[in-house]
Amino acid sequence: MLNFALVGCGRISVRHSDLLGNGIIPNARLAAVCDIDMKKAESLGKKYDVPAYADMHSMMKNEKIDVVSILTPSGLHAEHVIQLAKYGKDIVVEKPMALTLEDADAMIQACDENGSKLFVVKQNRFNVPVLKLREALEAKRFGRLVMGTIRVRWCRTQDYYNQDPWRGTWELDGGVLTNQASHHIDLLEWMMGDVESVFAKGNTSLVNIETEDTAVATVKFTNGALGIIEATTAARPTDLEGSISILGEQGTVVIGGFAVNKIQTWKFSKETDEDLEIMDRYSVNPPNVYGYGHQAYYEHVVDCIINQKSALVDGLKGRKSLELITALYESIETGKEVFLRFQPKKCRLGIRNH
């Protein structure tokens, strides 16, 4: 049985505590919670009958903890991972793993030096339709890849950004590319392969925040294929879609729904027996779609720790999609095409103002 502690009891902690606190994940249980706002920590601790702390170091000294899940604001992830790695425990960190590449590197180094496994939360990789798409890619069913497109058209009003002072800031959060679309950007790179260059534009359209709420980008992959990123939290009046489309010389797959959870198109030049039933059997995630990816994700984390397996998204893979996001911001700021393996000069993401 692995004992998990949560650091950060904000909005996203609901999914994590629900799974760990209610015994939904085999061989895992919630052992403690922590937040600098003691009221939040106590409220969550009381709900699941576990100790609550305002200081994570006190928690680590007092409780028997095997894994820590870091659910604090994005700009604080690095600091918290580096401090907690010293206890030699395995660490789960919500996306994005950090806001700067230097921070990501420091996190990876701290975990390596202390023998801590680092898991970056990318739960959409575990959606059933996404896994089916990945299987088709690995079986080379698409032939030569032509184009990959992601669309995130969600609704986040001013009220959402007003919930916490760090939301929509360069220092602690980033905009739609870093926050809402980071999962989809990760999926695009996972499916289409390494990126050669990007060209991006961003706007702050409908809300009063420092960062962008709307962005578009073209992507060139090293295999010659092209990509499109379309991301906004300015869809009104409600969420519209979170989707990925992959087009190749031998087939086309579109996964849509609210959160890349529904197969809308599945067509290949050479059909297989499974193709005929794929729309029926795998087209939608299981009914409890809320938190489904997180459930499969935590089961994966437990499996990796108990059976000494390597993580699907470790620190290095988490850094990879952060590098792509950083390149998108660099392009927005410079107005130029940015080639990857670059040194950011103008990207404002994660920059401290003091």
PDB file of N, CA and C in Angstrom, residues 210-283:
ATOM      1  N   GLU A 210      -2.675  39.028 -17.613  1.00  0.00           N
ATOM      2  CA  GLU A 210      -1.382  39.364 -18.227  1.00  0.00           C
ATOM      3  C   GLU A 210      -1.111  38.539 -19.483  1.00  0.00           C
ATOM      4  N   THR A 211      -1.521  37.270 -19.433  1.00  0.00           N
ATOM      5  CA  THR A 211      -1.141  36.312 -20.475  1.00  0.00           C
ATOM      6  C   THR A 211      -2.214  36.213 -21.558  1.00  0.00           C
ATOM      7  N   GLU A 212      -1.995  35.328 -22.528  1.00  0.00           N
ATOM      8  CA  GLU A 212      -2.940  35.180 -23.640  1.00  0.00           C
ATOM      9  C   GLU A 212      -4.113  34.273 -23.265  1.00  0.00           C
ATOM     10  N   ASP A 213      -5.312  34.592 -23.817  1.00  0.00           N
ATOM     11  CA  ASP A 213      -6.432  33.660 -23.694  1.00  0.00           C
ATOM     12  C   ASP A 213      -6.729  32.992 -25.037  1.00  0.00           C
ATOM     13  N   THR A 214      -6.001  33.421 -26.080  1.00  0.00           N
ATOM     14  CA  THR A 214      -6.217  32.882 -27.426  1.00  0.00           C
ATOM     15  C   THR A 214      -4.885  32.818 -28.166  1.00  0.00           C
ATOM     16  N   ALA A 215      -4.620  31.694 -28.823  1.00  0.00           N
ATOM     17  CA  ALA A 215      -3.368  31.560 -29.576  1.00  0.00           C
ATOM     18  C   ALA A 215      -3.554  30.605 -30.743  1.00  0.00           C
ATOM     19  N   VAL A 216      -2.809  30.874 -31.815  1.00  0.00           N
ATOM     20  CA  VAL A 216      -2.750  29.941 -32.947  1.00  0.00           C
ATOM     21  C   VAL A 216      -1.285  29.760 -33.327  1.00  0.00           C
ATOM     22  N   ALA A 217      -0.974  28.604 -33.889  1.00  0.00           N
ATOM     23  CA  ALA A 217       0.409  28.361 -34.299  1.00  0.00           C
ATOM     24  C   ALA A 217       0.459  27.345 -35.431  1.00  0.00           C
ATOM     25  N   THR A 218       1.468  27.508 -36.280  1.00  0.00           N
ATOM     26  CA  THR A 218       1.794  26.463 -37.247  1.00  0.00           C
ATOM     27  C   THR A 218       3.055  25.766 -36.745  1.00  0.00           C
ATOM     28  N   VAL A 219       3.115  24.467 -37.001  1.00  0.00           N
ATOM     29  CA  VAL A 219       4.220  23.640 -36.509  1.00  0.00           C
ATOM     30  C   VAL A 219       4.809  22.859 -37.679  1.00  0.00           C
ATOM     31  N   LYS A 220       6.132  22.803 -37.741  1.00  0.00           N
ATOM     32  CA  LYS A 220       6.782  21.916 -38.709  1.00  0.00           C
ATOM     33  C   LYS A 220       7.494  20.824 -37.931  1.00  0.00           C
ATOM     34  N   PHE A 221       7.184  19.567 -38.272  1.00  0.00           N
ATOM     35  CA  PHE A 221       7.792  18.425 -37.598  1.00  0.00           C
ATOM     36  C   PHE A 221       9.027  17.968 -38.372  1.00  0.00           C
ATOM     37  N   THR A 222       9.932  17.302 -37.671  1.00  0.00           N
ATOM     38  CA  THR A 222      11.182  16.877 -38.318  1.00  0.00           C
ATOM     39  C   THR A 222      10.938  15.833 -39.410  1.00  0.00           C
ATOM     40  N   ASN A 223       9.774  15.154 -39.361  1.00  0.00           N
ATOM     41  CA  ASN A 223       9.458  14.167 -40.403  1.00  0.00           C
ATOM     42  C   ASN A 223       8.840  14.816 -41.643  1.00  0.00           C
ATOM     43  N   GLY A 224       8.744  16.153 -41.644  1.00  0.00           N
ATOM     44  CA  GLY A 224       8.216  16.864 -42.802  1.00  0.00           C
ATOM     45  C   GLY A 224       6.743  17.199 -42.722  1.00  0.00           C
ATOM     46  N   ALA A 225       6.025  16.598 -41.768  1.00  0.00           N
ATOM     47  CA  ALA A 225       4.596  16.884 -41.609  1.00  0.00           C
ATOM     48  C   ALA A 225       4.393  18.277 -41.021  1.00  0.00           C
ATOM     49  N   LEU A 226       3.182  18.805 -41.170  1.00  0.00           N
ATOM     50  CA  LEU A 226       2.832  20.118 -40.630  1.00  0.00           C
ATOM     51  C   LEU A 226       1.799  19.954 -39.522  1.00  0.00           C
ATOM     52  N   GLY A 227       1.712  20.972 -38.667  1.00  0.00           N
ATOM     53  CA  GLY A 227       0.745  20.929 -37.574  1.00  0.00           C
ATOM     54  C   GLY A 227       0.102  22.273 -37.341  1.00  0.00           C
ATOM     55  N   ILE A 228      -1.080  22.229 -36.741  1.00  0.00           N
ATOM     56  CA  ILE A 228      -1.806  23.449 -36.374  1.00  0.00           C
ATOM     57  C   ILE A 228      -2.188  23.357 -34.899  1.00  0.00           C
ATOM     58  N   ILE A 229      -1.935  24.420 -34.172  1.00  0.00           N
ATOM     59  CA  ILE A 229      -2.388  24.525 -32.777  1.00  0.00           C
ATOM     60  C   ILE A 229      -3.377  25.684 -32.713  1.00  0.00           C
ATOM     61  N   GLU A 230      -4.564  25.396 -32.225  1.00  0.00           N
ATOM     62  CA  GLU A 230      -5.585  26.433 -32.023  1.00  0.00           C
ATOM     63  C   GLU A 230      -6.070  26.309 -30.586  1.00  0.00           C
ATOM     64  N   ALA A 231      -5.872  27.343 -29.798  1.00  0.00           N
ATOM     65  CA  ALA A 231      -6.208  27.242 -28.370  1.00  0.00           C
ATOM     66  C   ALA A 231      -6.835  28.536 -27.880  1.00  0.00           C
ATOM     67  N   THR A 232      -7.956  28.409 -27.188  1.00  0.00           N
ATOM     68  CA  THR A 232      -8.589  29.594 -26.616  1.00  0.00           C
ATOM     69  C   THR A 232      -9.404  29.226 -25.381  1.00  0.00           C
ATOM     70  N   THR A 233      -9.474  30.172 -24.447  1.00  0.00           N
ATOM     71  CA  THR A 233     -10.431  30.058 -23.338  1.00  0.00           C
ATOM     72  C   THR A 233     -11.518  31.112 -23.530  1.00  0.00           C
ATOM     73  N   ALA A 234     -11.581  31.663 -24.760  1.00  0.00           N
ATOM     74  CA  ALA A 234     -12.555  32.720 -25.062  1.00  0.00           C
ATOM     75  C   ALA A 234     -13.755  32.193 -25.846  1.00  0.00           C
ATOM     76  N   ALA A 235     -13.985  30.869 -25.820  1.00  0.00           N
ATOM     77  CA  ALA A 235     -15.221  30.339 -26.408  1.00  0.00           C
ATOM     78  C   ALA A 235     -16.379  30.779 -25.507  1.00  0.00           C
ATOM     79  N   ARG A 236     -17.439  31.264 -26.083  1.00  0.00           N
ATOM     80  CA  ARG A 236     -18.591  31.721 -25.310  1.00  0.00           C
ATOM     81  C   ARG A 236     -19.877  31.187 -25.921  1.00  0.00           C
ATOM     82  N   PRO A 237     -20.893  30.828 -25.139  1.00  0.00           N
ATOM     83  CA  PRO A 237     -20.966  30.989 -23.680  1.00  0.00           C
ATOM     84  C   PRO A 237     -20.459  29.776 -22.901  1.00  0.00           C
ATOM     85  N   THR A 238     -20.137  28.659 -23.619  1.00  0.00           N
ATOM     86  CA  THR A 238     -19.721  27.448 -22.892  1.00  0.00           C
ATOM     87  C   THR A 238     -18.542  26.784 -23.596  1.00  0.00           C
ATOM     88  N   ASP A 239     -17.981  25.750 -22.948  1.00  0.00           N
ATOM     89  CA  ASP A 239     -16.918  24.948 -23.564  1.00  0.00           C
ATOM     90  C   ASP A 239     -17.417  24.326 -24.866  1.00  0.00           C
ATOM     91  N   LEU A 240     -16.530  24.249 -25.847  1.00  0.00           N
ATOM     92  CA  LEU A 240     -16.899  23.694 -27.140  1.00  0.00           C
ATOM     93  C   LEU A 240     -16.220  22.346 -27.389  1.00  0.00           C
ATOM     94  N   GLU A 241     -14.869  22.321 -27.382  1.00  0.00           N
ATOM     95  CA  GLU A 241     -14.184  21.068 -27.710  1.00  0.00           C
ATOM     96  C   GLU A 241     -12.735  21.070 -27.262  1.00  0.00           C
ATOM     97  N   GLY A 242     -12.203  19.850 -27.120  1.00  0.00           N
ATOM     98  CA  GLY A 242     -10.769  19.618 -26.995  1.00  0.00           C
ATOM     99  C   GLY A 242     -10.486  18.465 -27.934  1.00  0.00           C
ATOM    100  N   SER A 243      -9.800  18.723 -29.049  1.00  0.00           N
ATOM    101  CA  SER A 243      -9.704  17.685 -30.078  1.00  0.00           C
ATOM    102  C   SER A 243      -8.306  17.550 -30.666  1.00  0.00           C
ATOM    103  N   ILE A 244      -8.081  16.389 -31.303  1.00  0.00           N
ATOM    104  CA  ILE A 244      -6.853  16.166 -32.061  1.00  0.00           C
ATOM    105  C   ILE A 244      -7.220  15.431 -33.348  1.00  0.00           C
ATOM    106  N   SER A 245      -6.636  15.875 -34.459  1.00  0.00           N
ATOM    107  CA  SER A 245      -6.834  15.211 -35.759  1.00  0.00           C
ATOM    108  C   SER A 245      -5.474  14.805 -36.294  1.00  0.00           C
ATOM    109  N   ILE A 246      -5.370  13.569 -36.775  1.00  0.00           N
ATOM    110  CA  ILE A 246      -4.134  13.091 -37.396  1.00  0.00           C
ATOM    111  C   ILE A 246      -4.464  12.626 -38.815  1.00  0.00           C
ATOM    112  N   LEU A 247      -3.772  13.193 -39.792  1.00  0.00           N
ATOM    113  CA  LEU A 247      -3.977  12.835 -41.192  1.00  0.00           C
ATOM    114  C   LEU A 247      -2.697  12.242 -41.761  1.00  0.00           C
ATOM    115  N   GLY A 248      -2.825  11.072 -42.388  1.00  0.00           N
ATOM    116  CA  GLY A 248      -1.682  10.443 -43.033  1.00  0.00           C
ATOM    117  C   GLY A 248      -2.071   9.939 -44.405  1.00  0.00           C
ATOM    118  N   GLU A 249      -1.097   9.429 -45.157  1.00  0.00           N
ATOM    119  CA  GLU A 249      -1.386   9.001 -46.526  1.00  0.00           C
ATOM    120  C   GLU A 249      -2.314   7.795 -46.571  1.00  0.00           C
ATOM    121  N   GLN A 250      -2.408   7.038 -45.456  1.00  0.00           N
ATOM    122  CA  GLN A 250      -3.245   5.834 -45.453  1.00  0.00           C
ATOM    123  C   GLN A 250      -4.449   5.913 -44.511  1.00  0.00           C
ATOM    124  N   GLY A 251      -4.639   7.080 -43.838  1.00  0.00           N
ATOM    125  CA  GLY A 251      -5.768   7.124 -42.913  1.00  0.00           C
ATOM    126  C   GLY A 251      -5.933   8.454 -42.198  1.00  0.00           C
ATOM    127  N   THR A 252      -7.108   8.593 -41.570  1.00  0.00           N
ATOM    128  CA  THR A 252      -7.463   9.807 -40.841  1.00  0.00           C
ATOM    129  C   THR A 252      -8.183   9.433 -39.548  1.00  0.00           C
ATOM    130  N   VAL A 253      -7.750  10.037 -38.442  1.00  0.00           N
ATOM    131  CA  VAL A 253      -8.458   9.861 -37.169  1.00  0.00           C
ATOM    132  C   VAL A 253      -8.702  11.226 -36.548  1.00  0.00           C
ATOM    133  N   VAL A 254      -9.934  11.444 -36.075  1.00  0.00           N
ATOM    134  CA  VAL A 254     -10.280  12.664 -35.342  1.00  0.00           C
ATOM    135  C   VAL A 254     -10.853  12.243 -33.991  1.00  0.00           C
ATOM    136  N   ILE A 255     -10.235  12.727 -32.922  1.00  0.00           N
ATOM    137  CA  ILE A 255     -10.777  12.504 -31.574  1.00  0.00           C
ATOM    138  C   ILE A 255     -11.216  13.852 -31.041  1.00  0.00           C
ATOM    139  N   GLY A 256     -12.504  13.954 -30.709  1.00  0.00           N
ATOM    140  CA  GLY A 256     -13.046  15.224 -30.218  1.00  0.00           C
ATOM    141  C   GLY A 256     -13.657  15.061 -28.848  1.00  0.00           C
ATOM    142  N   GLY A 257     -14.856  15.614 -28.690  1.00  0.00           N
ATOM    143  CA  GLY A 257     -15.495  15.655 -27.376  1.00  0.00           C
ATOM    144  C   GLY A 257     -14.976  16.854 -26.608  1.00  0.00           C
ATOM    145  N   PHE A 258     -15.330  16.925 -25.338  1.00  0.00           N
ATOM    146  CA  PHE A 258     -14.884  18.052 -24.519  1.00  0.00           C
ATOM    147  C   PHE A 258     -13.400  17.939 -24.198  1.00  0.00           C
ATOM    148  N   ALA A 259     -12.914  16.697 -24.042  1.00  0.00           N
ATOM    149  CA  ALA A 259     -11.521  16.526 -23.605  1.00  0.00           C
ATOM    150  C   ALA A 259     -10.873  15.325 -24.286  1.00  0.00           C
ATOM    151  N   VAL A 260     -10.698  15.413 -25.611  1.00  0.00           N
ATOM    152  CA  VAL A 260     -10.136  14.303 -26.412  1.00  0.00           C
ATOM    153  C   VAL A 260     -10.594  12.938 -25.897  1.00  0.00           C
ATOM    154  N   ASN A 261     -11.921  12.775 -25.802  1.00  0.00           N
ATOM    155  CA  ASN A 261     -12.468  11.559 -25.204  1.00  0.00           C
ATOM    156  C   ASN A 261     -13.496  10.867 -26.095  1.00  0.00           C
ATOM    157  N   LYS A 262     -13.592  11.274 -27.375  1.00  0.00           N
ATOM    158  CA  LYS A 262     -14.603  10.675 -28.241  1.00  0.00           C
ATOM    159  C   LYS A 262     -14.073  10.559 -29.670  1.00  0.00           C
ATOM    160  N   ILE A 263     -14.028   9.338 -30.210  1.00  0.00           N
ATOM    161  CA  ILE A 263     -13.598   9.168 -31.603  1.00  0.00           C
ATOM    162  C   ILE A 263     -14.720   9.631 -32.528  1.00  0.00           C
ATOM    163  N   GLN A 264     -14.399  10.594 -33.395  1.00  0.00           N
ATOM    164  CA  GLN A 264     -15.404  11.107 -34.339  1.00  0.00           C
ATOM    165  C   GLN A 264     -15.173  10.581 -35.752  1.00  0.00           C
ATOM    166  N   THR A 265     -13.915  10.368 -36.115  1.00  0.00           N
ATOM    167  CA  THR A 265     -13.583   9.791 -37.424  1.00  0.00           C
ATOM    168  C   THR A 265     -12.486   8.744 -37.241  1.00  0.00           C
ATOM    169  N   TRP A 266     -12.677   7.586 -37.874  1.00  0.00           N
ATOM    170  CA  TRP A 266     -11.674   6.514 -37.816  1.00  0.00           C
ATOM    171  C   TRP A 266     -11.711   5.809 -39.167  1.00  0.00           C
ATOM    172  N   LYS A 267     -10.854   6.250 -40.081  1.00  0.00           N
ATOM    173  CA  LYS A 267     -10.888   5.705 -41.437  1.00  0.00           C
ATOM    174  C   LYS A 267      -9.481   5.388 -41.932  1.00  0.00           C
ATOM    175  N   PHE A 268      -9.298   4.163 -42.423  1.00  0.00           N
ATOM    176  CA  PHE A 268      -8.018   3.747 -42.992  1.00  0.00           C
ATOM    177  C   PHE A 268      -8.246   3.087 -44.345  1.00  0.00           C
ATOM    178  N   SER A 269      -7.277   3.255 -45.251  1.00  0.00           N
ATOM    179  CA  SER A 269      -7.374   2.651 -46.583  1.00  0.00           C
ATOM    180  C   SER A 269      -7.501   1.137 -46.476  1.00  0.00           C
ATOM    181  N   LYS A 270      -6.720   0.534 -45.560  1.00  0.00           N
ATOM    182  CA  LYS A 270      -6.784  -0.914 -45.363  1.00  0.00           C
ATOM    183  C   LYS A 270      -7.488  -1.169 -44.037  1.00  0.00           C
ATOM    184  N   GLU A 271      -8.745  -1.568 -44.120  1.00  0.00           N
ATOM    185  CA  GLU A 271      -9.527  -1.796 -42.905  1.00  0.00           C
ATOM    186  C   GLU A 271      -9.146  -3.114 -42.234  1.00  0.00           C
ATOM    187  N   THR A 272      -9.281  -3.132 -40.924  1.00  0.00           N
ATOM    188  CA  THR A 272      -9.072  -4.377 -40.175  1.00  0.00           C
ATOM    189  C   THR A 272     -10.399  -4.758 -39.518  1.00  0.00           C
ATOM    190  N   ASP A 273     -10.449  -5.964 -38.973  1.00  0.00           N
ATOM    191  CA  ASP A 273     -11.674  -6.390 -38.294  1.00  0.00           C
ATOM    192  C   ASP A 273     -11.993  -5.465 -37.127  1.00  0.00           C
ATOM    193  N   GLU A 274     -10.938  -5.004 -36.439  1.00  0.00           N
ATOM    194  CA  GLU A 274     -11.172  -4.144 -35.268  1.00  0.00           C
ATOM    195  C   GLU A 274     -11.757  -2.798 -35.672  1.00  0.00           C
ATOM    196  N   ASP A 275     -11.409  -2.309 -36.869  1.00  0.00           N
ATOM    197  CA  ASP A 275     -11.936  -1.015 -37.312  1.00  0.00           C
ATOM    198  C   ASP A 275     -13.463  -0.995 -37.287  1.00  0.00           C
ATOM    199  N   LEU A 276     -14.060  -2.127 -37.634  1.00  0.00           N
ATOM    200  CA  LEU A 276     -15.516  -2.190 -37.726  1.00  0.00           C
ATOM    201  C   LEU A 276     -16.179  -2.018 -36.362  1.00  0.00           C
ATOM    202  N   GLU A 277     -15.477  -2.449 -35.303  1.00  0.00           N
ATOM    203  CA  GLU A 277     -16.090  -2.336 -33.977  1.00  0.00           C
ATOM    204  C   GLU A 277     -15.498  -1.206 -33.133  1.00  0.00           C
ATOM    205  N   ILE A 278     -14.485  -0.540 -33.688  1.00  0.00           N
ATOM    206  CA  ILE A 278     -13.785   0.452 -32.854  1.00  0.00           C
ATOM    207  C   ILE A 278     -14.687   1.604 -32.451  1.00  0.00           C
ATOM    208  N   MET A 279     -15.564   2.023 -33.367  1.00  0.00           N
ATOM    209  CA  MET A 279     -16.465   3.126 -33.042  1.00  0.00           C
ATOM    210  C   MET A 279     -17.461   2.715 -31.958  1.00  0.00           C
ATOM    211  N   ASP A 280     -17.849   1.440 -31.969  1.00  0.00           N
ATOM    212  CA  ASP A 280     -18.796   0.969 -30.957  1.00  0.00           C
ATOM    213  C   ASP A 280     -18.133   0.751 -29.602  1.00  0.00           C
ATOM    214  N   ARG A 281     -16.957   0.108 -29.639  1.00  0.00           N
ATOM    215  CA  ARG A 281     -16.347  -0.312 -28.372  1.00  0.00           C
ATOM    216  C   ARG A 281     -15.465   0.735 -27.712  1.00  0.00           C
ATOM    217  N   TYR A 282     -14.768   1.526 -28.514  1.00  0.00           N
ATOM    218  CA  TYR A 282     -13.757   2.411 -27.931  1.00  0.00           C
ATOM    219  C   TYR A 282     -13.985   3.884 -28.222  1.00  0.00           C
ATOM    220  N   SER A 283     -15.116   4.204 -28.844  1.00  0.00           N
ATOM    221  CA  SER A 283     -15.241   5.580 -29.326  1.00  0.00           C
ATOM    222  C   SER A 283     -15.355   6.602 -28.194  1.00  0.00           C
TER     223      SER A 283
END
